[in-house]
Amino acid sequence: MTQFLRLSLCAPIFLACLNTAAPLYAADLGGDCCADLEERIAELEATTALKGNRKVALTVSGHVNSAVMFWDDGRESNAFVVGNKNDQSNFSFTGDAKITDSVRAGYVVTIRLKDTLSDEVDQYQDDGDAGFVVWESYWFVESEKIGRLSMGQVSRVSDTAPENDLSETGSAGYTGVQDMGGGFFLRRKDGTLSDVALGDLYSHLNGDTANVVRYDTPVIAGFVLSASWGEDDMWDVGAQYEGDFNSIKISASIAYSQDTDENGLDGSGGDPSKVLVGSIAILHEPSGFNVLISAGEQDFDDRGLATANFIYTKLGWIAKLSALGPTAFYGEFGRFNDFLSNADAFGAGISSVAGDTITGSQAEVWGFGVVQHIEAAAMEIYIGYRHHELDLDLANGANTPVATPVIEDFQTIVVGSKISF
């Protein structure tokens, strides 16, 4: 008799025994039922994530965002599997507890994954760093009347000021152009690679997170005023606005910051500077048409560095073409000026003449793409194309402008998916 046949014969007998035994078991629960139930609950709790106490809530959330990035630097082309830096894979622990009916305290811890990020690979390496990085770790106290005070590694006020976007296409492309392919080196027209990376010519001047104290007012007619200070030293002030007018949704921010910190979170230092940055996004909800404009300027205390500035715009359409969820189309254009200046052109492999200096840079980018949302799985599938046109300004030792080698255009296509939990 085969094993399968034995199981087939035993199964009806076993089910019959269960049916006859169940009433006897139910009738004989006695006083041990609660103890048995508590023991089983304890076993389940031992195999699950637990809160440290019953007073403060715990929520675990995040997403995984991976893609294939195709690239072409004018002479070489390839494709790498990368972690999408546009909306980096992460997981968060958040929670709060009521102190009174109008006051609560809470915490946020966000860990980002370094999984061969799309701004770390280049022509020499298809593997980036692997590991984890603490993006946020702070506590807060919030009052409905007074506002919110946060302390720890928290977003500066200027962090998201240039990133207002109502197009639902941020995974494929957003204001932070340097996050997709920013690690690749510029190739001269003669075929040689320089030591200047694509990302050196781009920045959207967001403040990122830092060890700061931050205060946000309550919402006042759609506005929130904010200030942050920390490190040694950096401070920001700004305002955010969220509103709806006759089916037109508006999201806008502006921030001003000064930064003299010479040792950032990653151990790197920056040149002291002042930054003014902001963005506005508008969505016509019935039609799905949307637009955003983001712009900023950075003025360095070092007079040898040029004032850097950028403008970025995106046009989009959120269509209802599928039962899966919205289908979001977009086109984008940006111009970024002088984010690379006062650099050694000879040492960077841009010029063959010792003493030549890079005095400025220009980078233009345009692109388009589509994101299909799958609402039942909290998922996005996306594709985005970008074309970069790059130029550098050079001067010799006498500060006289000289001819600049032609830089090859750079192109990327990103195809991937993001799933949230």
Short mmCIF file of C-alpha atoms in Angstrom, two decimals:
data_model
loop_
_atom_site.label_atom_id
_atom_site.label_comp_id
_atom_site.label_asym_id
_atom_site.label_seq_id
_atom_site.Cartn_x
_atom_site.Cartn_y
_atom_site.Cartn_z
CA MET A 1 0.00 0.00 0.00
CA THR A 2 1.46 3.33 -1.02
CA GLN A 3 1.97 6.22 1.37
CA PHE A 4 -0.57 8.32 -0.56
CA LEU A 5 -3.19 5.48 -0.28
CA ARG A 6 -2.60 5.10 3.46
CA LEU A 7 -3.17 8.84 3.93
CA SER A 8 -6.33 8.69 1.79
CA LEU A 9 -7.82 5.94 3.97
CA CYS A 10 -6.78 7.49 7.27
CA ALA A 11 -8.08 10.97 6.48
CA PRO A 12 -11.85 10.15 6.70
CA ILE A 13 -11.30 8.18 9.92
CA PHE A 14 -9.35 11.09 11.42
CA LEU A 15 -12.04 13.64 10.48
CA ALA A 16 -14.75 11.38 11.94
CA CYS A 17 -12.83 11.14 15.19
CA LEU A 18 -12.57 14.91 15.31
CA ASN A 19 -16.32 15.30 14.76
CA THR A 20 -17.16 12.87 17.58
CA ALA A 21 -14.49 14.13 19.93
CA ALA A 22 -15.18 17.81 19.57
CA PRO A 23 -18.40 17.89 21.64
CA LEU A 24 -16.73 15.95 24.45
CA TYR A 25 -13.78 18.40 24.43
CA ALA A 26 -16.07 21.41 24.39
CA ALA A 27 -18.11 20.05 27.24
CA ASP A 28 -15.01 19.36 29.30
CA LEU A 29 -13.22 22.70 29.13
CA GLY A 30 -13.51 23.30 32.82
CA GLY A 31 -11.36 25.91 34.52
CA ASP A 32 -8.23 25.19 32.47
CA CYS A 33 -9.50 26.88 29.29
CA CYS A 34 -8.33 30.38 30.19
CA ALA A 35 -4.92 29.16 31.33
CA ASP A 36 -4.51 27.24 28.08
CA LEU A 37 -5.58 30.27 26.02
CA GLU A 38 -3.18 32.58 27.86
CA GLU A 39 -0.35 30.11 27.28
CA ARG A 40 -1.06 30.05 23.56
CA ILE A 41 -1.22 33.86 23.39
CA ALA A 42 2.13 34.03 25.19
CA GLU A 43 3.62 31.67 22.60
CA LEU A 44 2.35 33.88 19.77
CA GLU A 45 3.71 37.03 21.39
CA ALA A 46 7.11 35.40 21.72
CA THR A 47 7.29 35.01 17.93
CA THR A 48 6.20 38.56 17.00
CA ALA A 49 7.62 42.08 17.33
CA LEU A 50 6.56 43.57 20.63
CA LYS A 51 6.28 47.10 21.93
CA GLY A 52 8.33 47.94 24.99
CA ASN A 53 5.19 49.15 26.73
CA ARG A 54 1.46 49.38 26.15
CA LYS A 55 1.31 53.19 26.30
CA VAL A 56 3.20 54.17 23.14
CA ALA A 57 2.01 52.95 19.72
CA LEU A 58 4.33 51.19 17.27
CA THR A 59 3.91 51.24 13.49
CA VAL A 60 6.34 49.60 11.06
CA SER A 61 6.22 50.84 7.46
CA GLY A 62 8.44 51.37 4.44
CA HIS A 63 9.01 50.30 0.86
CA VAL A 64 11.39 48.45 -1.44
CA ASN A 65 12.36 50.20 -4.69
CA SER A 66 14.64 48.45 -7.20
CA ALA A 67 15.24 49.03 -10.90
CA VAL A 68 17.32 48.33 -13.98
CA MET A 69 19.21 51.43 -15.11
CA PHE A 70 20.35 51.53 -18.74
CA TRP A 71 23.04 54.14 -19.45
CA ASP A 72 24.98 55.56 -22.39
CA ASP A 73 27.90 58.00 -22.00
CA GLY A 74 28.50 58.52 -25.73
CA ARG A 75 31.09 55.76 -26.12
CA GLU A 76 30.04 53.04 -23.71
CA SER A 77 26.61 51.72 -22.74
CA ASN A 78 25.41 49.09 -20.29
CA ALA A 79 22.68 48.19 -17.81
CA PHE A 80 22.92 47.74 -14.03
CA VAL A 81 20.44 46.53 -11.41
CA VAL A 82 20.31 49.27 -8.77
CA GLY A 83 18.48 50.54 -5.74
CA ASN A 84 16.46 53.55 -6.88
CA LYS A 85 17.83 56.61 -5.05
CA ASN A 86 14.87 58.71 -6.25
CA ASP A 87 12.82 57.05 -3.50
CA GLN A 88 15.29 54.90 -1.62
CA SER A 89 14.25 51.59 -0.04
CA ASN A 90 13.68 52.07 3.68
CA PHE A 91 11.79 50.98 6.76
CA SER A 92 10.47 53.14 9.58
CA PHE A 93 9.41 52.71 13.18
CA THR A 94 6.98 55.40 14.30
CA GLY A 95 4.64 55.88 17.20
CA ASP A 96 3.11 58.28 19.66
CA ALA A 97 1.10 58.51 22.86
CA LYS A 98 -1.38 61.05 24.20
CA ILE A 99 -0.26 63.21 27.10
CA THR A 100 -3.51 65.16 27.15
CA ASP A 101 -6.39 65.49 24.69
CA SER A 102 -4.42 68.13 22.73
CA VAL A 103 -0.79 67.13 23.40
CA ARG A 104 1.05 64.04 22.26
CA ALA A 105 4.64 62.78 22.23
CA GLY A 106 6.21 60.41 19.76
CA TYR A 107 9.23 59.19 17.86
CA VAL A 108 10.43 58.42 14.33
CA VAL A 109 13.27 56.10 13.32
CA THR A 110 13.91 55.62 9.59
CA ILE A 111 16.59 53.30 8.21
CA ARG A 112 17.54 53.52 4.54
CA LEU A 113 19.05 50.63 2.59
CA LYS A 114 22.26 51.07 0.63
CA ASP A 115 21.71 48.48 -2.08
CA THR A 116 23.95 49.49 -5.00
CA LEU A 117 22.23 52.85 -5.29
CA SER A 118 21.58 54.47 -8.65
CA ASP A 119 23.86 57.43 -7.83
CA GLU A 120 26.84 55.28 -6.74
CA VAL A 121 27.58 53.05 -9.76
CA ASP A 122 29.78 54.27 -12.63
CA GLN A 123 31.77 53.13 -15.68
CA TYR A 124 34.29 51.36 -13.43
CA GLN A 125 32.00 49.58 -10.97
CA ASP A 126 28.53 48.06 -11.16
CA ASP A 127 28.33 47.45 -7.40
CA GLY A 128 27.86 50.21 -4.88
CA ASP A 129 27.97 50.09 -1.10
CA ALA A 130 25.75 47.63 0.76
CA GLY A 131 24.40 48.25 4.23
CA PHE A 132 22.13 50.53 6.19
CA VAL A 133 22.15 54.22 7.06
CA VAL A 134 20.15 56.02 9.73
CA TRP A 135 18.11 58.65 7.92
CA GLU A 136 15.93 59.84 10.81
CA SER A 137 16.04 59.27 14.56
CA TYR A 138 14.20 61.80 16.72
CA TRP A 139 11.50 62.41 19.29
CA PHE A 140 8.79 65.06 19.16
CA VAL A 141 6.18 66.74 21.32
CA GLU A 142 3.17 68.20 19.51
CA SER A 143 0.41 70.50 20.72
CA GLU A 144 -2.64 71.42 18.69
CA LYS A 145 -2.33 75.01 19.91
CA ILE A 146 1.43 75.56 20.18
CA GLY A 147 2.90 73.40 17.42
CA ARG A 148 5.52 70.68 17.20
CA LEU A 149 9.04 70.50 18.66
CA SER A 150 11.40 67.81 17.29
CA MET A 151 14.93 66.95 18.37
CA GLY A 152 17.47 64.50 16.95
CA GLN A 153 18.40 63.53 13.42
CA VAL A 154 15.46 65.15 11.69
CA SER A 155 14.76 66.87 8.36
CA ARG A 156 15.96 70.43 8.16
CA VAL A 157 13.33 72.94 7.04
CA SER A 158 15.02 73.14 3.62
CA ASP A 159 15.01 69.34 3.22
CA THR A 160 11.85 68.95 1.16
CA ALA A 161 11.37 72.58 0.10
CA PRO A 162 12.35 71.94 -3.56
CA GLU A 163 10.45 68.65 -3.82
CA ASN A 164 6.73 69.48 -3.94
CA ASP A 165 5.30 67.18 -6.61
CA LEU A 166 1.67 66.16 -7.22
CA SER A 167 2.35 64.15 -10.39
CA GLU A 168 2.62 60.74 -8.65
CA THR A 169 5.73 60.03 -10.75
CA GLY A 170 8.54 60.68 -8.27
CA SER A 171 9.90 57.12 -8.47
CA ALA A 172 10.78 57.62 -12.14
CA GLY A 173 12.03 61.20 -11.93
CA TYR A 174 11.98 64.22 -9.64
CA THR A 175 13.89 67.44 -8.89
CA GLY A 176 16.91 65.57 -7.51
CA VAL A 177 18.30 64.82 -10.95
CA GLN A 178 21.67 63.73 -9.52
CA ASP A 179 20.08 60.70 -7.85
CA MET A 180 19.84 58.77 -11.14
CA GLY A 181 23.27 58.16 -12.67
CA GLY A 182 25.02 60.89 -10.70
CA GLY A 183 28.09 58.73 -10.06
CA PHE A 184 29.06 58.34 -13.74
CA PHE A 185 32.10 60.24 -14.97
CA LEU A 186 31.92 62.75 -17.81
CA ARG A 187 33.45 61.52 -21.05
CA ARG A 188 35.33 63.89 -23.32
CA LYS A 189 34.61 63.84 -27.04
CA ASP A 190 38.02 62.24 -27.62
CA GLY A 191 36.81 59.21 -25.65
CA THR A 192 38.75 59.73 -22.43
CA LEU A 193 36.99 59.72 -19.08
CA SER A 194 37.44 62.65 -16.71
CA ASP A 195 37.35 62.60 -12.91
CA VAL A 196 34.28 64.88 -12.90
CA ALA A 197 31.05 63.03 -12.09
CA LEU A 198 27.64 63.85 -13.53
CA GLY A 199 26.37 64.56 -10.03
CA ASP A 200 29.01 67.28 -9.54
CA LEU A 201 27.03 69.44 -11.98
CA TYR A 202 23.65 68.95 -10.27
CA SER A 203 22.05 69.80 -6.93
CA HIS A 204 18.50 70.71 -5.97
CA LEU A 205 19.76 72.30 -2.73
CA ASN A 206 17.65 70.21 -0.36
CA GLY A 207 18.84 70.32 3.23
CA ASP A 208 18.59 66.58 3.98
CA THR A 209 18.49 65.43 7.61
CA ALA A 210 20.87 66.62 10.33
CA ASN A 211 21.25 66.68 14.10
CA VAL A 212 18.99 69.65 14.78
CA VAL A 213 16.20 71.07 16.87
CA ARG A 214 13.15 71.87 14.75
CA TYR A 215 9.94 73.77 15.45
CA ASP A 216 6.77 73.80 13.31
CA THR A 217 3.73 75.96 14.02
CA PRO A 218 0.19 74.59 13.93
CA VAL A 219 -1.55 74.85 10.56
CA ILE A 220 -2.73 78.44 10.09
CA ALA A 221 -5.00 78.93 7.05
CA GLY A 222 -3.09 76.18 5.26
CA PHE A 223 0.36 77.53 6.22
CA VAL A 224 2.97 76.01 8.51
CA LEU A 225 5.97 78.14 9.54
CA SER A 226 9.14 76.29 10.53
CA ALA A 227 12.66 76.81 11.86
CA SER A 228 15.56 74.45 12.58
CA TRP A 229 19.06 74.81 14.04
CA GLY A 230 21.94 72.50 14.87
CA GLU A 231 25.36 71.08 14.01
CA ASP A 232 28.13 73.75 13.92
CA ASP A 233 26.27 75.71 12.65
CA MET A 234 23.33 75.40 10.31
CA TRP A 235 19.94 77.04 10.55
CA ASP A 236 16.85 77.17 8.35
CA VAL A 237 13.58 79.06 8.29
CA GLY A 238 10.69 78.48 5.92
CA ALA A 239 7.02 78.06 5.19
CA GLN A 240 4.83 75.35 3.69
CA TYR A 241 1.34 75.64 2.23
CA GLU A 242 -1.28 73.00 1.40
CA GLY A 243 -4.69 73.97 0.04
CA ASP A 244 -7.60 73.13 -2.26
CA PHE A 245 -9.53 75.66 -4.34
CA ASN A 246 -12.43 74.46 -6.47
CA SER A 247 -10.81 71.10 -7.27
CA ILE A 248 -7.35 72.67 -7.68
CA LYS A 249 -4.81 71.30 -5.22
CA ILE A 250 -1.73 73.36 -4.33
CA SER A 251 1.41 72.33 -2.48
CA ALA A 252 4.18 74.90 -1.99
CA SER A 253 7.29 75.49 0.14
CA ILE A 254 10.06 78.05 0.51
CA ALA A 255 13.12 77.96 2.75
CA TYR A 256 16.20 80.03 3.52
CA SER A 257 19.24 78.45 5.14
CA GLN A 258 22.78 79.23 6.22
CA ASP A 259 25.35 76.49 6.72
CA THR A 260 28.86 76.83 8.15
CA ASP A 261 29.16 73.22 9.34
CA GLU A 262 32.50 71.79 8.18
CA ASN A 263 31.77 68.21 9.26
CA GLY A 264 28.47 66.78 8.02
CA LEU A 265 26.73 63.56 9.05
CA ASP A 266 28.80 61.54 6.59
CA GLY A 267 32.07 63.12 7.74
CA SER A 268 32.31 65.43 4.73
CA GLY A 269 32.47 69.17 4.99
CA GLY A 270 31.01 71.86 2.79
CA ASP A 271 31.86 75.41 1.88
CA PRO A 272 29.93 77.93 4.02
CA SER A 273 26.96 79.17 2.02
CA LYS A 274 23.49 80.70 2.01
CA VAL A 275 20.62 78.98 0.17
CA LEU A 276 17.19 80.15 -0.95
CA VAL A 277 15.07 77.35 -2.39
CA GLY A 278 11.42 76.56 -3.01
CA SER A 279 8.84 74.85 -5.18
CA ILE A 280 5.16 74.89 -6.05
CA ALA A 281 3.03 72.06 -7.44
CA ILE A 282 -0.51 72.44 -8.79
CA LEU A 283 -2.97 69.65 -9.64
CA HIS A 284 -6.34 70.02 -11.37
CA GLU A 285 -8.01 67.01 -9.76
CA PRO A 286 -10.90 66.41 -12.23
CA SER A 287 -8.61 66.24 -15.27
CA GLY A 288 -5.43 64.98 -13.60
CA PHE A 289 -3.26 67.63 -15.28
CA ASN A 290 -0.48 68.95 -13.05
CA VAL A 291 2.59 71.15 -13.10
CA LEU A 292 5.46 71.92 -10.79
CA ILE A 293 8.25 74.50 -10.72
CA SER A 294 11.25 74.23 -8.42
CA ALA A 295 14.12 76.71 -8.16
CA GLY A 296 16.97 77.65 -5.88
CA GLU A 297 20.18 79.63 -5.50
CA GLN A 298 23.31 79.02 -3.43
CA ASP A 299 25.67 81.88 -2.60
CA PHE A 300 29.07 80.86 -1.21
CA ASP A 301 31.04 82.88 1.34
CA ASP A 302 34.18 81.99 -0.64
CA ARG A 303 34.26 84.58 -3.42
CA GLY A 304 36.22 82.14 -5.59
CA LEU A 305 33.10 79.97 -5.97
CA ALA A 306 30.41 81.00 -8.43
CA THR A 307 26.82 81.50 -7.27
CA ALA A 308 24.98 78.31 -8.20
CA ASN A 309 21.34 78.16 -9.26
CA PHE A 310 18.79 75.85 -10.84
CA ILE A 311 15.28 75.73 -12.22
CA TYR A 312 13.33 72.53 -12.80
CA THR A 313 9.83 72.01 -14.15
CA LYS A 314 7.57 69.04 -14.76
CA LEU A 315 4.26 68.66 -16.60
CA GLY A 316 2.10 65.67 -15.84
CA TRP A 317 -1.19 63.92 -16.42
CA ILE A 318 -2.75 61.42 -14.00
CA ALA A 319 -5.09 59.31 -16.14
CA LYS A 320 -7.65 56.67 -15.21
CA LEU A 321 -6.92 54.12 -17.90
CA SER A 322 -6.86 50.91 -15.89
CA ALA A 323 -8.75 49.26 -13.07
CA LEU A 324 -5.36 48.60 -11.47
CA GLY A 325 -4.99 52.25 -10.50
CA PRO A 326 -3.90 55.65 -11.84
CA THR A 327 -1.54 55.85 -14.82
CA ALA A 328 0.70 58.91 -14.42
CA PHE A 329 2.58 60.45 -17.38
CA TYR A 330 5.18 63.21 -17.13
CA GLY A 331 7.71 65.30 -19.02
CA GLU A 332 10.53 67.20 -17.32
CA PHE A 333 13.16 69.87 -18.01
CA GLY A 334 15.84 71.39 -15.82
CA ARG A 335 18.81 73.74 -16.05
CA PHE A 336 21.53 73.72 -13.39
CA ASN A 337 24.26 76.37 -13.43
CA ASP A 338 27.69 76.62 -11.75
CA PHE A 339 27.41 73.81 -9.23
CA LEU A 340 31.01 73.02 -10.19
CA SER A 341 33.46 75.93 -10.05
CA ASN A 342 36.96 76.84 -8.82
CA ALA A 343 38.15 73.30 -9.52
CA ASP A 344 41.46 72.07 -10.96
CA ALA A 345 40.66 71.27 -14.60
CA PHE A 346 43.99 69.54 -15.24
CA GLY A 347 43.76 67.35 -12.15
CA ALA A 348 40.16 66.48 -13.02
CA GLY A 349 41.17 65.27 -16.46
CA ILE A 350 39.15 67.95 -18.24
CA SER A 351 42.09 70.00 -19.54
CA SER A 352 45.51 68.86 -20.75
CA VAL A 353 47.10 72.12 -19.59
CA ALA A 354 48.36 72.42 -16.02
CA GLY A 355 46.99 75.47 -14.23
CA ASP A 356 43.65 75.55 -16.04
CA THR A 357 40.65 75.98 -13.74
CA ILE A 358 36.98 75.06 -14.08
CA THR A 359 35.22 78.38 -13.48
CA GLY A 360 31.64 77.26 -14.05
CA SER A 361 29.32 74.55 -15.34
CA GLN A 362 26.04 74.18 -17.17
CA ALA A 363 23.84 71.10 -17.22
CA GLU A 364 20.52 70.72 -19.00
CA VAL A 365 18.29 67.71 -18.60
CA TRP A 366 15.05 66.70 -20.23
CA GLY A 367 13.07 63.52 -19.98
CA PHE A 368 9.72 61.77 -19.84
CA GLY A 369 8.15 58.65 -18.40
CA VAL A 370 5.11 56.85 -17.04
CA VAL A 371 4.19 55.26 -13.71
CA GLN A 372 1.44 52.64 -13.38
CA HIS A 373 0.01 52.43 -9.87
CA ILE A 374 -1.34 49.07 -8.69
CA GLU A 375 -3.49 50.04 -5.73
CA ALA A 376 -4.39 46.51 -4.59
CA ALA A 377 -0.70 45.80 -3.90
CA ALA A 378 0.45 49.32 -2.88
CA MET A 379 2.78 49.02 -5.86
CA GLU A 380 4.19 51.14 -8.70
CA ILE A 381 5.74 50.04 -12.00
CA TYR A 382 7.66 52.79 -13.79
CA ILE A 383 9.87 53.71 -16.72
CA GLY A 384 11.70 57.00 -17.20
CA TYR A 385 14.11 58.40 -19.80
CA ARG A 386 16.61 61.26 -19.35
CA HIS A 387 18.99 63.10 -21.67
CA HIS A 388 21.79 65.28 -20.24
CA GLU A 389 23.69 68.00 -22.13
CA LEU A 390 26.78 69.18 -20.24
CA ASP A 391 29.29 72.01 -20.58
CA LEU A 392 32.15 73.46 -18.53
CA ASP A 393 33.83 76.88 -18.49
CA LEU A 394 37.65 76.97 -18.22
CA ALA A 395 40.22 79.68 -17.53
CA ASN A 396 44.03 79.60 -17.52
CA GLY A 397 46.37 80.71 -14.75
CA ALA A 398 45.87 84.34 -15.77
CA ASN A 399 42.08 83.90 -15.38
CA THR A 400 41.57 84.24 -19.12
CA PRO A 401 38.83 82.03 -20.62
CA VAL A 402 40.16 79.16 -22.73
CA ALA A 403 38.57 76.59 -25.01
CA THR A 404 36.76 73.76 -23.28
CA PRO A 405 36.86 70.15 -24.49
CA VAL A 406 33.47 68.98 -25.72
CA ILE A 407 31.69 66.69 -23.26
CA GLU A 408 29.59 63.78 -24.53
CA ASP A 409 25.87 63.79 -23.76
CA PHE A 410 24.71 61.26 -21.17
CA GLN A 411 21.47 59.24 -21.23
CA THR A 412 19.64 56.95 -18.82
CA ILE A 413 16.54 54.77 -18.90
CA VAL A 414 15.24 53.43 -15.61
CA VAL A 415 12.72 50.57 -15.41
CA GLY A 416 11.63 49.31 -12.03
CA SER A 417 9.05 48.86 -9.34
CA LYS A 418 8.30 50.04 -5.82
CA ILE A 419 6.16 48.16 -3.31
CA SER A 420 5.14 49.65 0.03
CA PHE A 421 4.26 48.01 3.31
#
